[in-house]
Coordinates of C-alpha atoms in Angstrom, one line a residue:
X1 CA 0.0 0.0 0.0
X2 CA 1.3 3.4 -1.0
X3 CA 1.6 5.9 1.9
X4 CA 0.4 9.4 1.1
X5 CA 1.4 12.5 2.8
X6 CA -0.5 15.7 3.0
X7 CA 1.8 18.7 2.2
X8 CA 0.5 22.1 3.2
X9 CA 0.7 24.3 0.2
X10 CA 3.2 27.1 0.7
X11 CA 2.0 30.6 0.0
X12 CA 3.1 31.4 -3.5
X13 CA 5.7 34.1 -4.0
X14 CA 4.2 37.1 -5.8
X15 CA 6.0 39.9 -7.6
X16 CA 5.1 43.5 -6.9
X17 CA 5.5 45.8 -9.8
X18 CA 6.6 49.0 -8.1
X19 CA 6.2 51.1 -11.3
X20 CA 2.4 50.9 -11.2
X21 CA -0.1 52.4 -8.8
X22 CA -0.9 50.8 -5.4
X23 CA -4.4 50.1 -6.7
X24 CA -3.0 48.3 -9.8
X25 CA -0.7 46.2 -7.6
X26 CA -3.7 45.1 -5.5
X27 CA -5.8 44.4 -8.6
X28 CA -3.0 42.3 -10.1
X29 CA -2.6 40.3 -6.9
X30 CA -6.4 39.9 -6.5
X31 CA -6.5 38.5 -10.0
X32 CA -3.7 36.0 -9.1
X33 CA -5.6 34.9 -6.1
X34 CA -8.8 34.5 -8.2
X35 CA -6.8 32.3 -10.6
X36 CA -5.4 30.2 -7.8
X37 CA -9.0 29.5 -6.6
X38 CA -9.8 28.1 -10.1
X39 CA -11.4 31.3 -11.4
X40 CA -14.5 30.7 -9.3
X41 CA -16.9 33.6 -9.0
X42 CA -18.2 35.0 -5.7
X43 CA -15.0 35.6 -3.8
X44 CA -14.1 38.9 -5.4
X45 CA -14.2 40.9 -2.2
X46 CA -12.3 38.3 -0.2
X47 CA -9.6 38.1 -2.9
X48 CA -9.4 41.9 -3.1
X49 CA -9.1 42.3 0.7
X50 CA -6.5 39.5 0.9
X51 CA -4.5 41.1 -1.9
X52 CA -4.7 44.5 -0.3
X53 CA -3.4 43.1 3.0
X54 CA -0.6 41.2 1.2
X55 CA 0.5 44.2 -0.8
X56 CA 0.4 46.5 2.2
X57 CA 2.4 44.0 4.3
X58 CA 5.0 43.7 1.4
X59 CA 5.4 47.5 1.4
X60 CA 5.6 47.6 5.2
X61 CA 8.4 45.0 5.2
X62 CA 10.2 46.7 2.4
X63 CA 10.0 50.1 4.2
X64 CA 11.2 48.5 7.5
X65 CA 14.2 46.9 5.8
X66 CA 15.0 50.2 4.1
X67 CA 14.8 52.1 7.4
X68 CA 16.9 49.5 9.2
X69 CA 19.7 50.0 6.6
X70 CA 19.4 53.8 6.9
X71 CA 18.4 54.4 10.6
X72 CA 19.0 58.1 10.3
X73 CA 16.0 58.3 7.9
X74 CA 13.5 56.5 10.2
X75 CA 10.4 58.6 11.0
X76 CA 10.5 59.9 14.6
X77 CA 7.6 60.7 16.8
X78 CA 7.2 64.3 18.0

């Protein structure tokens, strides 16, 4: 008998095109998520909000990494 293992699908790596608007980045990611779900209709808001969260997290991480390389440019509270 063949033993099967269940592998958890890793989150796919997505590419953020920085030369387009934030809204376009989110739209592109939402479309990728829709395709990953097999193109099923009815989850457009969920895909949009997930894409929005992912893109915003990506920008936050990028900004944090940039600020840690240049600590003199980190925003300061007044």
